[in-house]
PDB file of C-alpha atoms in Angstrom:
ATOM      1  CA  MET A   1       4.086 -15.402 -14.603  1.00  0.00           C
ATOM      2  CA  ASN A   2       3.591 -12.012 -13.173  1.00  0.00           C
ATOM      3  CA  ALA A   3       0.723 -10.446 -11.757  1.00  0.00           C
ATOM      4  CA  ILE A   4      -0.723  -7.110 -10.914  1.00  0.00           C
ATOM      5  CA  VAL A   5      -2.766  -6.461  -8.027  1.00  0.00           C
ATOM      6  CA  LEU A   6      -5.021  -3.156  -7.796  1.00  0.00           C
ATOM      7  CA  VAL A   7      -5.924  -2.136  -4.159  1.00  0.00           C
ATOM      8  CA  GLY A   8      -8.154   0.600  -3.251  1.00  0.00           C
ATOM      9  CA  HIS A   9     -11.250   2.279  -1.684  1.00  0.00           C
ATOM     10  CA  GLY A  10     -14.876   1.372  -2.752  1.00  0.00           C
ATOM     11  CA  ALA A  11     -15.158  -0.177  -6.325  1.00  0.00           C
ATOM     12  CA  LEU A  12     -12.162   1.723  -7.657  1.00  0.00           C
ATOM     13  CA  PRO A  13      -9.935  -1.140  -8.310  1.00  0.00           C
ATOM     14  CA  GLU A  14     -12.607  -2.911 -10.269  1.00  0.00           C
ATOM     15  CA  ALA A  15     -13.321   0.048 -12.365  1.00  0.00           C
ATOM     16  CA  MET A  16      -9.806   0.757 -12.941  1.00  0.00           C
ATOM     17  CA  LYS A  17      -9.418  -2.965 -14.173  1.00  0.00           C
ATOM     18  CA  ALA A  18     -12.360  -2.493 -16.659  1.00  0.00           C
ATOM     19  CA  SER A  19     -11.149   0.684 -17.816  1.00  0.00           C
ATOM     20  CA  VAL A  20      -7.428  -0.681 -18.543  1.00  0.00           C
ATOM     21  CA  GLU A  21      -8.954  -3.696 -20.282  1.00  0.00           C
ATOM     22  CA  MET A  22     -11.018  -1.333 -22.386  1.00  0.00           C
ATOM     23  CA  ILE A  23      -7.632   0.007 -23.738  1.00  0.00           C
ATOM     24  CA  VAL A  24      -5.473  -3.245 -23.645  1.00  0.00           C
ATOM     25  CA  GLY A  25      -7.799  -5.829 -23.891  1.00  0.00           C
ATOM     26  CA  GLU A  26      -8.787  -8.627 -21.159  1.00  0.00           C
ATOM     27  CA  ARG A  27      -6.202  -9.343 -18.579  1.00  0.00           C
ATOM     28  CA  GLU A  28      -6.057 -12.518 -16.617  1.00  0.00           C
ATOM     29  CA  ASP A  29      -2.869 -11.085 -14.611  1.00  0.00           C
ATOM     30  CA  ILE A  30      -4.819  -8.282 -12.958  1.00  0.00           C
ATOM     31  CA  ARG A  31      -6.432  -8.868  -9.611  1.00  0.00           C
ATOM     32  CA  THR A  32      -8.561  -6.557  -7.534  1.00  0.00           C
ATOM     33  CA  VAL A  33      -8.771  -5.859  -3.801  1.00  0.00           C
ATOM     34  CA  CYS A  34     -11.785  -3.271  -2.744  1.00  0.00           C
ATOM     35  CA  LEU A  35     -12.078  -1.801   0.520  1.00  0.00           C
ATOM     36  CA  SER A  36     -15.869  -1.670   1.045  1.00  0.00           C
ATOM     37  CA  PRO A  37     -17.335   0.627   3.770  1.00  0.00           C
ATOM     38  CA  ASP A  38     -17.825  -2.008   6.338  1.00  0.00           C
ATOM     39  CA  ASP A  39     -14.300  -3.426   5.948  1.00  0.00           C
ATOM     40  CA  GLY A  40     -11.573  -3.083   8.378  1.00  0.00           C
ATOM     41  CA  ALA A  41      -7.954  -3.711   8.415  1.00  0.00           C
ATOM     42  CA  GLU A  42      -8.309  -7.603   9.167  1.00  0.00           C
ATOM     43  CA  ASP A  43     -10.994  -7.816   6.095  1.00  0.00           C
ATOM     44  CA  LEU A  44      -8.412  -6.385   3.828  1.00  0.00           C
ATOM     45  CA  GLY A  45      -5.799  -8.647   5.155  1.00  0.00           C
ATOM     46  CA  ARG A  46      -8.056 -11.495   4.447  1.00  0.00           C
ATOM     47  CA  LYS A  47      -8.698 -10.271   1.055  1.00  0.00           C
ATOM     48  CA  LEU A  48      -5.296 -10.261   0.472  1.00  0.00           C
ATOM     49  CA  ALA A  49      -4.556 -13.726   1.875  1.00  0.00           C
ATOM     50  CA  ALA A  50      -7.100 -14.944  -0.584  1.00  0.00           C
ATOM     51  CA  LEU A  51      -4.885 -14.244  -3.338  1.00  0.00           C
ATOM     52  CA  ASP A  52      -1.927 -16.205  -1.988  1.00  0.00           C
ATOM     53  CA  GLU A  53      -2.608 -19.401  -4.041  1.00  0.00           C
ATOM     54  CA  GLU A  54      -3.041 -17.513  -7.057  1.00  0.00           C
ATOM     55  CA  LEU A  55       0.159 -15.516  -6.520  1.00  0.00           C
ATOM     56  CA  ALA A  56       2.268 -18.382  -5.253  1.00  0.00           C
ATOM     57  CA  ASP A  57       3.848 -19.313  -8.714  1.00  0.00           C
ATOM     58  CA  CYS A  58       4.352 -15.592  -9.791  1.00  0.00           C
ATOM     59  CA  VAL A  59       8.016 -14.321 -10.410  1.00  0.00           C
ATOM     60  CA  SER A  60       6.849 -10.523  -9.961  1.00  0.00           C
ATOM     61  CA  VAL A  61       3.730  -9.141  -8.386  1.00  0.00           C
ATOM     62  CA  ARG A  62       3.185  -5.651  -8.758  1.00  0.00           C
ATOM     63  CA  VAL A  63       0.669  -4.120  -6.228  1.00  0.00           C
ATOM     64  CA  ILE A  64      -0.801  -0.622  -7.065  1.00  0.00           C
ATOM     65  CA  ALA A  65      -2.624   1.309  -4.392  1.00  0.00           C
ATOM     66  CA  ASP A  66      -4.947   4.053  -4.696  1.00  0.00           C
ATOM     67  CA  LEU A  67      -3.679   6.371  -1.748  1.00  0.00           C
ATOM     68  CA  MET A  68      -0.469   6.500   0.248  1.00  0.00           C
ATOM     69  CA  GLY A  69      -1.249   5.889   3.814  1.00  0.00           C
ATOM     70  CA  GLY A  70      -4.798   4.508   3.236  1.00  0.00           C
ATOM     71  CA  SER A  71      -5.867   1.345   4.595  1.00  0.00           C
ATOM     72  CA  PRO A  72      -5.609  -0.634   1.366  1.00  0.00           C
ATOM     73  CA  CYS A  73      -1.922   0.626   0.892  1.00  0.00           C
ATOM     74  CA  ASN A  74      -1.175  -0.199   4.423  1.00  0.00           C
ATOM     75  CA  ALA A  75      -2.678  -3.629   4.418  1.00  0.00           C
ATOM     76  CA  ALA A  76      -0.599  -4.542   1.162  1.00  0.00           C
ATOM     77  CA  LEU A  77       2.730  -3.237   2.616  1.00  0.00           C
ATOM     78  CA  GLU A  78       1.957  -5.221   6.001  1.00  0.00           C
ATOM     79  CA  ARG A  79       1.210  -8.199   3.905  1.00  0.00           C
ATOM     80  CA  TYR A  80       3.891  -8.005   1.400  1.00  0.00           C
ATOM     81  CA  GLU A  81       6.743  -6.041   3.009  1.00  0.00           C
ATOM     82  CA  LYS A  82       9.069  -9.207   3.480  1.00  0.00           C
ATOM     83  CA  ASP A  83       8.306 -10.683   0.065  1.00  0.00           C
ATOM     84  CA  ASP A  84      10.785  -9.538  -2.411  1.00  0.00           C
ATOM     85  CA  ARG A  85       8.858 -10.577  -5.472  1.00  0.00           C
ATOM     86  CA  VAL A  86       6.157  -7.918  -4.639  1.00  0.00           C
ATOM     87  CA  SER A  87       6.415  -4.093  -5.109  1.00  0.00           C
ATOM     88  CA  VAL A  88       3.851  -1.813  -3.730  1.00  0.00           C
ATOM     89  CA  VAL A  89       3.418   1.724  -5.307  1.00  0.00           C
ATOM     90  CA  SER A  90       0.634   4.266  -4.528  1.00  0.00           C
ATOM     91  CA  GLY A  91      -1.173   6.970  -6.495  1.00  0.00           C
ATOM     92  CA  MET A  92      -2.923   4.677  -8.874  1.00  0.00           C
ATOM     93  CA  ASN A  93      -3.775   5.926 -12.288  1.00  0.00           C
ATOM     94  CA  ILE A  94      -4.568   4.489 -15.717  1.00  0.00           C
ATOM     95  CA  ALA A  95      -1.531   5.154 -17.113  1.00  0.00           C
ATOM     96  CA  MET A  96       0.852   3.196 -14.782  1.00  0.00           C
ATOM     97  CA  VAL A  97      -1.615   0.274 -14.576  1.00  0.00           C
ATOM     98  CA  ILE A  98      -1.355   0.312 -18.368  1.00  0.00           C
ATOM     99  CA  ALA A  99       2.560   0.396 -18.086  1.00  0.00           C
ATOM    100  CA  ALA A 100       2.579  -2.448 -15.446  1.00  0.00           C
ATOM    101  CA  ALA A 101       0.217  -4.453 -17.757  1.00  0.00           C
ATOM    102  CA  MET A 102       1.806  -3.791 -21.281  1.00  0.00           C
ATOM    103  CA  GLU A 103       5.316  -3.061 -20.380  1.00  0.00           C
ATOM    104  CA  GLU A 104       5.622  -5.023 -17.295  1.00  0.00           C
ATOM    105  CA  ALA A 105       7.072  -1.857 -15.857  1.00  0.00           C
ATOM    106  CA  ASP A 106       8.903  -2.087 -12.297  1.00  0.00           C
ATOM    107  CA  ALA A 107       7.971   0.234  -9.338  1.00  0.00           C
ATOM    108  CA  ALA A 108      10.228   2.893 -10.751  1.00  0.00           C
ATOM    109  CA  GLY A 109       8.713   2.605 -14.123  1.00  0.00           C
ATOM    110  CA  MET A 110       5.403   2.820 -12.977  1.00  0.00           C
ATOM    111  CA  ILE A 111       5.877   5.861 -10.881  1.00  0.00           C
ATOM    112  CA  SER A 112       7.689   7.421 -13.785  1.00  0.00           C
ATOM    113  CA  VAL A 113       4.925   6.813 -16.082  1.00  0.00           C
ATOM    114  CA  GLY A 114       2.443   7.872 -13.535  1.00  0.00           C
ATOM    115  CA  HIS A 115       4.088  11.214 -12.971  1.00  0.00           C
ATOM    116  CA  GLU A 116       4.304  11.724 -16.864  1.00  0.00           C
ATOM    117  CA  ALA A 117       0.743  11.213 -17.373  1.00  0.00           C
ATOM    118  CA  ILE A 118      -0.451  14.169 -14.760  1.00  0.00           C
ATOM    119  CA  HIS A 119      -0.821  17.584 -16.805  1.00  0.00           C
ATOM    120  CA  ASP A 120      -2.583  20.760 -16.441  1.00  0.00           C
ATOM    121  CA  VAL A 121      -4.430  20.158 -19.876  1.00  0.00           C
ATOM    122  CA  LYS A 122      -5.929  23.677 -19.907  1.00  0.00           C
ATOM    123  CA  ALA A 123      -2.597  25.399 -19.559  1.00  0.00           C
ATOM    124  CA  LEU A 124      -1.072  23.267 -22.208  1.00  0.00           C
ATOM    125  CA  ALA A 125      -4.090  23.845 -24.512  1.00  0.00           C
ATOM    126  CA  ALA A 126      -3.523  27.603 -23.950  1.00  0.00           C
ATOM    127  CA  GLY A 127       0.089  27.239 -24.636  1.00  0.00           C
ATOM    128  CA  THR A 128       1.229  28.602 -21.295  1.00  0.00           C
TER     129      THR A 128
END
C-alpha cells in the first residue's frame, strides 16, 4: 500500500484533498495534516505522529507540503528525514497531488508535473 500525506497551513490540505477527489474520486490513501493558527511545531509533530499506525504498512509515503520552509514542511522533514519510504516535496498544487494519486508519481515525477501545470494563461491565450 502507498499513501499520500498533504501538509499545510490552515484548511488547505483538507480543501486540496476535497478538490482532488472531485476530479479523481474518493481516495482512502490521502491523509491531511493542517496547521491551525494556534498550533506550534510540537502540535504538528503530534499530528504527524498520529499517522504512524496508519502508515506503518505502507511501502511508499509521499508527503506534499504547501510551502518550502514553512512549519508544516519543516515538521514533515524532521519527522521523516530518516525514513527511506517517505519523500517530502513542497509547492503543493492540484496537478502534483493528482499525479501522486493516479500515477503514483515519485518525488521527481510530482515536481515535474507541478512545474508543467504552471502557466501564464493570459499570455498563452494571447499567443505571446
